[in-house]
Short mmCIF file of C-alpha atoms and ligand atoms in Angstrom, two decimals:
data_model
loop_
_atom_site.label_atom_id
_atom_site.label_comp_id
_atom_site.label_asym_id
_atom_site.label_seq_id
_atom_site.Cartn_x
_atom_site.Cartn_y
_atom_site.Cartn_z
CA UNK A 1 98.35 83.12 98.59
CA UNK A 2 101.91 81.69 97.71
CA UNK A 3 103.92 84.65 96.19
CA UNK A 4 104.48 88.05 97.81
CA UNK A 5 101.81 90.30 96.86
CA UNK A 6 103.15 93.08 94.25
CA UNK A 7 102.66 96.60 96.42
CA UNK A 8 100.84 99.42 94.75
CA UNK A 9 102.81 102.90 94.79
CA UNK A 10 99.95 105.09 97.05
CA UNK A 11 102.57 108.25 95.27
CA UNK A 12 102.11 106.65 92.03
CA UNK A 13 105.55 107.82 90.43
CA UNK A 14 105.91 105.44 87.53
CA UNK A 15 101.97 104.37 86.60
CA UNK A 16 103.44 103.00 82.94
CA UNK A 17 106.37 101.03 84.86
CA UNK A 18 103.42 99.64 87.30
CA UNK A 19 100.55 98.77 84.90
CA UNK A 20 103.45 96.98 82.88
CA UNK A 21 104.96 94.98 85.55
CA UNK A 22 100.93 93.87 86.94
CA UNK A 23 100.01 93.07 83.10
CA UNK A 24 103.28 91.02 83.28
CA UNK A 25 102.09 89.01 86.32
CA UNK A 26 99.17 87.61 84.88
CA UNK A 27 95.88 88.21 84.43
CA UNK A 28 94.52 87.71 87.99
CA UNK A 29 97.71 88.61 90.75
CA UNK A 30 97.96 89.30 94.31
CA UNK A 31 98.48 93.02 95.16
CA UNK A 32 99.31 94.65 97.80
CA UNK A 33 97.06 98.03 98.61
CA UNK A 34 99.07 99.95 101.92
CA UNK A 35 98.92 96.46 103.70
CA UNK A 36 96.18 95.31 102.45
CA UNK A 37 96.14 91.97 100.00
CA UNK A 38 93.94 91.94 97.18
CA UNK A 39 93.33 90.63 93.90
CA UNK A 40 94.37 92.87 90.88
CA UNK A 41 92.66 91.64 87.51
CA UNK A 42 94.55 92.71 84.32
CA UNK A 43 92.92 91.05 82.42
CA UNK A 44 89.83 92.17 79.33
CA UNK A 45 88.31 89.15 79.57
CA UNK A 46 88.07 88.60 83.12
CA UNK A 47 87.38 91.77 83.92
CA UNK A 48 84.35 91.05 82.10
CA UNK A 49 83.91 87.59 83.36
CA UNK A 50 84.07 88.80 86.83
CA UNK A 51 81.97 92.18 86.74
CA UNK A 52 78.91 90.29 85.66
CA UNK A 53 80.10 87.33 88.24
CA UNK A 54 77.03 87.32 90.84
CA UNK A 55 79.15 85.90 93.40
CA UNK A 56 81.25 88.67 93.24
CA UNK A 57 79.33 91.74 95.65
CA UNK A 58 80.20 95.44 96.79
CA UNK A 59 78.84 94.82 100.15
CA UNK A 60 82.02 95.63 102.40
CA UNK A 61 80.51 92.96 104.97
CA UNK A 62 81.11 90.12 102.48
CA UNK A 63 85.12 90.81 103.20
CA UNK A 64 87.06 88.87 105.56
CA UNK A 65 89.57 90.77 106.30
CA UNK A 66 86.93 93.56 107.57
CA UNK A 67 84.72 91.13 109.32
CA UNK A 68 87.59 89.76 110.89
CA UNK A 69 88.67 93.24 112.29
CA UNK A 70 91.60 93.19 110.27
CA UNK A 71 90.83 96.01 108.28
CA UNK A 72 89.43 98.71 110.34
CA UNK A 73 88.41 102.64 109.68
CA UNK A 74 92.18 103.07 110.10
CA UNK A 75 92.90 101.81 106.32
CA UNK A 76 93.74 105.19 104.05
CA UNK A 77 91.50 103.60 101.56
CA UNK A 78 88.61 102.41 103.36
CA UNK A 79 86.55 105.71 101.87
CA UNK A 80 86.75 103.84 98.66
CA UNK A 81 84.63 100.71 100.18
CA UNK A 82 82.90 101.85 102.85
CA UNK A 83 80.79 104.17 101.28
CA UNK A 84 76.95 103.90 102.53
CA UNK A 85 74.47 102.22 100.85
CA UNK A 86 73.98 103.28 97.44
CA UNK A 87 74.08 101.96 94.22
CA UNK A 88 78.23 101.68 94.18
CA UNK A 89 77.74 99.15 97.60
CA UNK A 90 74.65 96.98 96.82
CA UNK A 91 74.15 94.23 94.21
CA UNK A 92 71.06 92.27 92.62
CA UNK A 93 67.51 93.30 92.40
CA UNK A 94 68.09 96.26 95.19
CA UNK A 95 70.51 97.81 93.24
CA UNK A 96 68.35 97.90 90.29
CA UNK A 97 65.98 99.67 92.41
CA UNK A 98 68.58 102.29 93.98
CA UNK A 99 69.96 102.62 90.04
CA UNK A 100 66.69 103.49 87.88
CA UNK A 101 66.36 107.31 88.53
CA UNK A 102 70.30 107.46 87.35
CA UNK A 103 70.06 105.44 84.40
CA UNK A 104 66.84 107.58 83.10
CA UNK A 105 68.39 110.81 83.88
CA UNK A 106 72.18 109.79 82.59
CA UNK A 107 70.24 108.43 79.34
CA UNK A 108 71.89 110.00 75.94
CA UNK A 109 68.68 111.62 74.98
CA UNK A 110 68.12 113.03 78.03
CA UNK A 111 71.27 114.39 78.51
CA UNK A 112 70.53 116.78 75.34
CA UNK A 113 68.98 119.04 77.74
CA UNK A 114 72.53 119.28 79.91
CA UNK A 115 74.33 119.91 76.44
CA UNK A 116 73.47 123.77 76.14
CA UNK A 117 74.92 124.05 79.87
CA UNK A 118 77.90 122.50 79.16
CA UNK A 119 78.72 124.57 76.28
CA UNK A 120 78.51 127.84 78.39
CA UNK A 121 80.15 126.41 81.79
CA UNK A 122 83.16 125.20 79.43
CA UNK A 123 83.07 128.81 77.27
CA UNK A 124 82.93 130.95 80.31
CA UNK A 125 86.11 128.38 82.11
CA UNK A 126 88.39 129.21 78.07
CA UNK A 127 87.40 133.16 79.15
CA UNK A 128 89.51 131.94 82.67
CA UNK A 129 92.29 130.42 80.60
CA UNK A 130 92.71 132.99 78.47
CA UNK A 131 92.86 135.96 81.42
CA UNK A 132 95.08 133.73 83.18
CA UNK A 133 97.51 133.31 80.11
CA UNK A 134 97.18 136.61 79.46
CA UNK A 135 98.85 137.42 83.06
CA UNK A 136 101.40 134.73 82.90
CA UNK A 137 102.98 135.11 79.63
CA UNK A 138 100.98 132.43 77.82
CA UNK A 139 101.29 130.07 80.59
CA UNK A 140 98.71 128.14 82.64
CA UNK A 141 98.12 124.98 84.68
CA UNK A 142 95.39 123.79 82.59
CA UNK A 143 94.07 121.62 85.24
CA UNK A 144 93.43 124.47 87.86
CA UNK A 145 91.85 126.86 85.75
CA UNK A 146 90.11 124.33 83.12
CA UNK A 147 90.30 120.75 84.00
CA UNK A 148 89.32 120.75 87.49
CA UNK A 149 86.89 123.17 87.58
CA UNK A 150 84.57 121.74 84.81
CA UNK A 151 83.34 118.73 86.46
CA UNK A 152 81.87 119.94 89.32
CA UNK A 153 79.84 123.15 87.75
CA UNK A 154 78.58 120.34 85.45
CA UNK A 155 77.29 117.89 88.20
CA UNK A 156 76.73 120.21 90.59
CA UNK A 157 74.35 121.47 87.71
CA UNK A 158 73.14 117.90 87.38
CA UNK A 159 72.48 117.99 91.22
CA UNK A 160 71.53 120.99 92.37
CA UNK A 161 74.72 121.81 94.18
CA UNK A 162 75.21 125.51 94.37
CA UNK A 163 78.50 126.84 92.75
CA UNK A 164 79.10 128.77 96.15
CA UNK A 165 79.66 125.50 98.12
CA UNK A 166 82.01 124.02 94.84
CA UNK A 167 85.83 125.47 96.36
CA UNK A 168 84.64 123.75 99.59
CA UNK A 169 83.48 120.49 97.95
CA UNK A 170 86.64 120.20 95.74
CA UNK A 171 88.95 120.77 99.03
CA UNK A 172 87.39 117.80 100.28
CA UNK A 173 87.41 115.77 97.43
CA UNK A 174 91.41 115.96 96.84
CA UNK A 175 92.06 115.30 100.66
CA UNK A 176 89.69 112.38 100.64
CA UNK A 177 91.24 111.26 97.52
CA UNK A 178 95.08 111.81 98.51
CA UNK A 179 97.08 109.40 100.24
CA UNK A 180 99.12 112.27 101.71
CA UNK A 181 96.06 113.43 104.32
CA UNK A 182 95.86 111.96 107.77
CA UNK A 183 93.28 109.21 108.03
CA UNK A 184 91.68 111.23 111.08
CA UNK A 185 91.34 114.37 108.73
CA UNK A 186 90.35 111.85 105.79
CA UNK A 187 87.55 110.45 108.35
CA UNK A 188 86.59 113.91 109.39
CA UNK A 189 86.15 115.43 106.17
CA UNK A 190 83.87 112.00 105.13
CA UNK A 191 81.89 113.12 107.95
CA UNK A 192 81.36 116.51 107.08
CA UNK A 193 80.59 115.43 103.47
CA UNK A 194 77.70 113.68 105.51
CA UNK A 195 76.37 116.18 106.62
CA UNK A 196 76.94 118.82 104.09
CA UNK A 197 74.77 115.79 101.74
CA UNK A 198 72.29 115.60 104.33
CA UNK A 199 71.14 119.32 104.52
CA UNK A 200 71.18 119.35 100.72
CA UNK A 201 68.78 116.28 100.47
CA UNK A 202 66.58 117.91 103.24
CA UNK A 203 66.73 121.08 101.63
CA UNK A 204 65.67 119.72 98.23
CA UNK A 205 62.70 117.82 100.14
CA UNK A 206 61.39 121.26 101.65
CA UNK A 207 62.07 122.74 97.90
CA UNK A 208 62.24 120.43 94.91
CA UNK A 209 63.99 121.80 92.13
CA UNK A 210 64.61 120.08 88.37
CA UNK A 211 67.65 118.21 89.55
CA UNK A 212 68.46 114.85 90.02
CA UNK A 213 68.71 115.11 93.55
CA UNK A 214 65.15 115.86 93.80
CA UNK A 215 64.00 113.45 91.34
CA UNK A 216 65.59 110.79 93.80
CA UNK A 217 62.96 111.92 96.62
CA UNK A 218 59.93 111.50 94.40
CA UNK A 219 58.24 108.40 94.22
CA UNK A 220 57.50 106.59 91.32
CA UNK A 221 54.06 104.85 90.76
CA UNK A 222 54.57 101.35 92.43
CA UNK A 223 58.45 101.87 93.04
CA UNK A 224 59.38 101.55 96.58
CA UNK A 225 61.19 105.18 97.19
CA UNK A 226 64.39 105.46 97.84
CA UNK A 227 65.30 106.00 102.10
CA UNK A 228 66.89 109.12 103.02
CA UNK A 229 69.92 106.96 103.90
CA UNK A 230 70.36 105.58 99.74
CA UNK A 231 69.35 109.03 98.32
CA UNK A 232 72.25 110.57 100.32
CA UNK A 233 74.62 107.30 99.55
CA UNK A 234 73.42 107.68 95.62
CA UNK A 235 74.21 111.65 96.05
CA UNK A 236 77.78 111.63 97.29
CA UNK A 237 78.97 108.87 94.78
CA UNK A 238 77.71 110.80 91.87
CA UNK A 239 79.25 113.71 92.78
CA UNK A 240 82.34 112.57 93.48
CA UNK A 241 82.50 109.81 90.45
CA UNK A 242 81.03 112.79 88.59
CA UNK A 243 84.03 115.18 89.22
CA UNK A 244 87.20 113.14 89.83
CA UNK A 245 87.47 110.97 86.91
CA UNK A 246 86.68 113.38 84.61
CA UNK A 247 89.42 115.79 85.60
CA UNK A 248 91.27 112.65 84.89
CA UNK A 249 89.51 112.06 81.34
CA UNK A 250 90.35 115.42 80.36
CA UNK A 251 93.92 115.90 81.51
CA UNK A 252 95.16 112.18 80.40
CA UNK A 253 93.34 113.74 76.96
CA UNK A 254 95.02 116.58 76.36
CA UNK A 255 98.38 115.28 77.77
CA UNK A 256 98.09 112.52 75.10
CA UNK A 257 97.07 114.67 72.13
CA UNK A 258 100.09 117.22 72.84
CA UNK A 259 102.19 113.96 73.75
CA UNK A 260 101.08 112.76 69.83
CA UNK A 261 101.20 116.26 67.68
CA UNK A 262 100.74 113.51 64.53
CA UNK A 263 97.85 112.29 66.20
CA UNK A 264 96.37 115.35 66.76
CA UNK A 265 96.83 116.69 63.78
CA UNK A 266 94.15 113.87 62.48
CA UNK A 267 91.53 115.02 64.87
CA UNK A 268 92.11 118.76 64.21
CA UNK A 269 91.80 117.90 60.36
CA UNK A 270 88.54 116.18 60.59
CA UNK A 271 89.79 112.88 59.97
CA UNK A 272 89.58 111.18 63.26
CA UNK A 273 86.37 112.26 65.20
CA UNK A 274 86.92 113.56 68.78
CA UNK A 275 85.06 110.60 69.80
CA UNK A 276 87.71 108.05 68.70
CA UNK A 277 90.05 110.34 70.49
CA UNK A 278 88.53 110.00 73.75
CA UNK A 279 87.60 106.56 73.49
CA UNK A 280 91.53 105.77 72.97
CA UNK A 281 92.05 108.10 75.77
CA UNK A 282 90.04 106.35 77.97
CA UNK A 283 91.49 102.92 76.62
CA UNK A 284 95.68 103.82 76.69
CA UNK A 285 95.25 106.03 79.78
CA UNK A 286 92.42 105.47 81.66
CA UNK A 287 90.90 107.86 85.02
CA UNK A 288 90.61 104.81 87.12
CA UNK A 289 93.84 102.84 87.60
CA UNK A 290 92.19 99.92 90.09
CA UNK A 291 88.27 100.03 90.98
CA UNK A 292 88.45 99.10 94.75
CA UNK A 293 86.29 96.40 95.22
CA UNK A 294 84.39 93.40 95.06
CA UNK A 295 84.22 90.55 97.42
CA UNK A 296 83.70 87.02 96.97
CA UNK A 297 80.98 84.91 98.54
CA UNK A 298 82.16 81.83 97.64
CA UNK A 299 85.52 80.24 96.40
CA UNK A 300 85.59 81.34 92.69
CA UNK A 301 88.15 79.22 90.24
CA UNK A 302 89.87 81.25 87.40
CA UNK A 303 92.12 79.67 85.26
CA UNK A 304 94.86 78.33 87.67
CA UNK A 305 93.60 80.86 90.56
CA UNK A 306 91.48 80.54 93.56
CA UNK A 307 89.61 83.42 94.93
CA UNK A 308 89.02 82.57 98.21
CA UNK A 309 85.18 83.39 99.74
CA UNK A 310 85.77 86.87 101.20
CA UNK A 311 88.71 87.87 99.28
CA UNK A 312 88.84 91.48 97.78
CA UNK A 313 89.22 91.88 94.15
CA UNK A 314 89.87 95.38 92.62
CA UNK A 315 89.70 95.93 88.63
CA UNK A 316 92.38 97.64 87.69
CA UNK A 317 91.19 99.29 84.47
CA UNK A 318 94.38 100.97 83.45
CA UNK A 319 96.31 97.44 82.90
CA UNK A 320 92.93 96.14 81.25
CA UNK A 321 93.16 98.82 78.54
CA UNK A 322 96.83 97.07 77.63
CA UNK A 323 95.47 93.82 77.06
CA UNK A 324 97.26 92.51 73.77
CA UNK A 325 95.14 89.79 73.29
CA UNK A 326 92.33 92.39 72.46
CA UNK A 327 94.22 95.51 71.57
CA UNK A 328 96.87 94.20 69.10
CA UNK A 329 100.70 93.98 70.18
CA UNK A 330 100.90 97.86 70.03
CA UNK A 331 98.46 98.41 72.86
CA UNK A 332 100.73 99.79 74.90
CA UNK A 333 100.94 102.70 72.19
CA UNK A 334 97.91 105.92 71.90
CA UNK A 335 96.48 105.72 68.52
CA UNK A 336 93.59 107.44 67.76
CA UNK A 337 92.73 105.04 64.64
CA UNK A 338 92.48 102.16 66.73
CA UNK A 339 89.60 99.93 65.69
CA UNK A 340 89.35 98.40 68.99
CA UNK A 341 89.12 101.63 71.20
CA UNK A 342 85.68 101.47 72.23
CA UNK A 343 85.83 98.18 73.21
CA UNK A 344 87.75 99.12 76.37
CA UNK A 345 86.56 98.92 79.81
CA UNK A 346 87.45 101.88 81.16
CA UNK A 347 83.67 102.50 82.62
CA UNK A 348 83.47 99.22 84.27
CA UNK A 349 81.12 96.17 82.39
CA UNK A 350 78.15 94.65 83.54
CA UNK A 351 75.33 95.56 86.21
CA UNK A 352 77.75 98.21 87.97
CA UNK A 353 78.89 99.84 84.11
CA UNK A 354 79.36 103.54 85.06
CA UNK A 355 75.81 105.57 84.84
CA UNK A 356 77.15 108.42 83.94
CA UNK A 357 79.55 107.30 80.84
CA UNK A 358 77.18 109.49 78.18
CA UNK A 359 77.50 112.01 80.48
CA UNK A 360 81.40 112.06 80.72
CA UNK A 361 81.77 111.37 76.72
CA UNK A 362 78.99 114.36 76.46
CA UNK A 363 81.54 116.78 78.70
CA UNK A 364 84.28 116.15 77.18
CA UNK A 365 83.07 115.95 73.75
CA UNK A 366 82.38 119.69 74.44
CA UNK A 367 85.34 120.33 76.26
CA UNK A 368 88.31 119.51 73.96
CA UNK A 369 87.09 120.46 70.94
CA UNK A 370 86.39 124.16 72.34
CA UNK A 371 89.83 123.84 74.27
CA UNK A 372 91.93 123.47 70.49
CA UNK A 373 89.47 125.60 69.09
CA UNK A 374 90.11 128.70 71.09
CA UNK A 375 93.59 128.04 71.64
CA UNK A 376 94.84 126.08 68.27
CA UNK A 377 98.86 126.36 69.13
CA UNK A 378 97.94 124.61 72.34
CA UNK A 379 101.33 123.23 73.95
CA UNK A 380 102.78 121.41 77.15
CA UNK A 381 104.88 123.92 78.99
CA UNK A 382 106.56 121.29 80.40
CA UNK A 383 107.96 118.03 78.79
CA UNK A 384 106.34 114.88 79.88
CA UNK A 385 108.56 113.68 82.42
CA UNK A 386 107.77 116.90 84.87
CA UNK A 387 104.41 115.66 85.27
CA UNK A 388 103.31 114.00 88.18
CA UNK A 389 100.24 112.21 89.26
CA UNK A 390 98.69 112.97 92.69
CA UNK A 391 99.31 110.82 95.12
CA UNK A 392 95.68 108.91 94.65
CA UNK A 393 95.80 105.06 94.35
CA UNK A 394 93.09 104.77 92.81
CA UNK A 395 92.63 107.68 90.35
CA UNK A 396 94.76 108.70 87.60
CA UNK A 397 94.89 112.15 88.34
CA UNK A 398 97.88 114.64 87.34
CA UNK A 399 98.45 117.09 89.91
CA UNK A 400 98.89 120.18 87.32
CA UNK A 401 98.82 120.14 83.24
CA UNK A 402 101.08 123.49 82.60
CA UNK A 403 100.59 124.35 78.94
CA UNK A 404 101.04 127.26 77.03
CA UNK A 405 98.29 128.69 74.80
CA UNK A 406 100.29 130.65 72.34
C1 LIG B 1 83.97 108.49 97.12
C2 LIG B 1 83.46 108.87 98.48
C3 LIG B 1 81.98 108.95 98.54
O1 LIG B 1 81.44 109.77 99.28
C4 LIG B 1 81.24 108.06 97.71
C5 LIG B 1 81.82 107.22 96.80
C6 LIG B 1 81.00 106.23 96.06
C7 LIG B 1 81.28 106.28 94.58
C8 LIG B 1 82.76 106.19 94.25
C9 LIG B 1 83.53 107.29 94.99
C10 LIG B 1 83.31 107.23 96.51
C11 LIG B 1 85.01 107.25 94.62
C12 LIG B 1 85.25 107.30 93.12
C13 LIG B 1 84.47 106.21 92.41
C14 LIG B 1 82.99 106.39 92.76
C15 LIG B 1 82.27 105.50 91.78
C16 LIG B 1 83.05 105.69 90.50
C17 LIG B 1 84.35 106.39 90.88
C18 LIG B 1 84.99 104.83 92.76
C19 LIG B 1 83.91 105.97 97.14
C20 LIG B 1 85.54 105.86 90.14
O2 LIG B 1 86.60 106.37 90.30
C21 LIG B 1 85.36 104.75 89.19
#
């Protein structure tokens, strides 16, 4: 580690100024992360190289820093890497056991079933927006009454979370997210999330119901079950991957679309499909800006680099999408006639890919098409520069979306 590490903005005020400058670096740098050095790929090719690199794990004790004692619970973002075993922490054939039940019930076809739900949670959320523009002159923060909300009614129907524990869940989710909270509230409110997953997964053991939750308590002929430890581990990351990033999908969605009236125009004539929409979304402006992290077991060479056994290495997704090499020169532009698009990596590559990807392109499939459909004059109250991102790290998350519906 010769150069200084480049420091990542926790408040995250100028996200194009800092995926530009760590594309500019190379395509494996140093970073900083609130004291913390780590590798940031840029890179579409070794993103993909290294997310199917076996020597490469998610198991926080393969770190040096935290074996060493350098890194302790004190870290703001050691919620994002010390998360219980689950499928996000464990590698190899144990995570293809701890996996299975969410592949199967994330499948495409399965996920049919979850479309008829979707339609009404997203229809009775436009009823919100519409009440709430009515009262505000045609106004509303998009994200509060729309976005935000979406998410978690549609995993918590996935679940079996009831919507009377969702207000408390989503509180906890933006102070475990924000770099703003207190690391003794952040570590007290990952406790409580403990427990709150604990009585569900107990509860759902006394009373199955037809959610994925339960399904993760059943055994399957000659599987080894799942421990109450991995079902609760498997639980909290699929709610909370479930709901943050695709607030994010949706907001960086519609903020692009109203960004690119041209571009929309395409869609809302038929002659782009949503889906090439949301793929270049997902591409030019992705949920996850850096995917915290992977750990190296043994000195790995790339190109001209070193990554030392028991370095960190985070993925950071939103500089991958800008990748000229496999985007064209104009990457750094949203255009929703891309041909390359879908080849982004925006849900991750190899054994770790994201589960629930079908699920996220199912929701929002629904979503913004219903969203222009009700409200066709659809417009940012705001111009572009008033938005903000929460401060998150990690997540590309806009702390409101004020449009007006006309
Ligand atoms: C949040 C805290 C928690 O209880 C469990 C997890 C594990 C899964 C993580 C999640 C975390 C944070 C957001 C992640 C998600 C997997 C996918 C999602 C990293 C640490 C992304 O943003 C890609």
């Amino acid at each position: 580690m010769s150069t200084c590490p480049f420091a990542i903005n926790p408040m995250v005020t100028n996200l194009d100024e800092e995926t530009t400058h760590l594309r500019e670096a190379g395509p494996i740098t140093q970073i900083d992360l609130l004291g913390v050095p780590a590798w940031s790929v840029t890179d579409h090719a070794i993103a993909r190289q290294l997310t199917t690199d076996a020597r490469l794990v998610k198991d926080i004790n393969a770190w040096g820093l935290w074996s060493s004692g350098v890194v302790t619970r004190q870290w703001p973002l050691i919620g994002m890497v010390d998360a219980g075993r689950s499928m996000f922490t464990v590698d190899g054939p144990e995570h293809r056991r701890l996996r299975a039940k969410t592949t199967q019930a994330l499948a495409p076809r399965r996920l049919e079933e979850l479309r008829p739900v979707i339609e009404r949670l997203t229809a009775e959320l436009l009823d919100d927006v519409a009440a709430a523009a009515a009262e505000n002159g045609g106004v509303v923060d998009l994200k509060q009454v729309f976005a935000y909300p979406l998410p978690m009614r549609v995993v918590g129907e996935l679940m079996g979370v009831d919507r009377a524990d969702h207000a408390k869940l989503l509180d906890w989710y933006k102070a475990f997210f924000s770099v703003m909270t207190p690391q003794d509230e952040r570590l007290a409110i990952i406790d409580a999330m403990d427990v709150y997953f604990t009585d569900l997964v107990r509860a759902k053991a006394a009373n199955p119901g037809d959610d994925l939750t339960s399904a993760f308590l059943t055994a399957d002929e000659g599987g080894e079950p799942l421990t109450e430890e991995e079902v609760i581990g498997n639980i909290k990351a699929l709610v909370a991957a479930g709901h943050e990033t695709t607030v994010g999908l949706i907001l960086n969605a519609v903020r692009a679309l109203s960004n690119h009236p041209d571009e929309l125009a395409k869609v809302l004539a038929g002659e782009v499909e949503w889906k090439q929409a949301i793929e270049e979304t997902l591409r030019w402006d992705s949920p996850v800006t850096h995917l915290l992290m992977r750990f190296a077991t043994e000195d790995i060479t790339v190109g001209d680099v070193v990554i030392n056994k028991g370095d960190g290495v985070v993925m950071s997704y939103r500089a991958v999408g800008r990748d000229k090499g496999v985007h064209g020169e104009n990457a750094d532009e949203f255009d929703v006639e891309r041909a390359t698009a879908k080849t982004h990596l925006a849900f991750g590559y190899g054994p770790h890919i994201c589960p629930g990807a079908a699920l996220s392109r199912l929701e929002v499939s629904i979503a913004l098409p219903a969203l222009f459909a009700r409200f066709p004059g659809l417009k940012l109250a705001v111009t572009d520069d008033e938005l903000v991102n929460l401060p998150v790290l990690t997540q590309n998350d806009l702390a409101a979306l004020p449009v007006a519906v006309g």
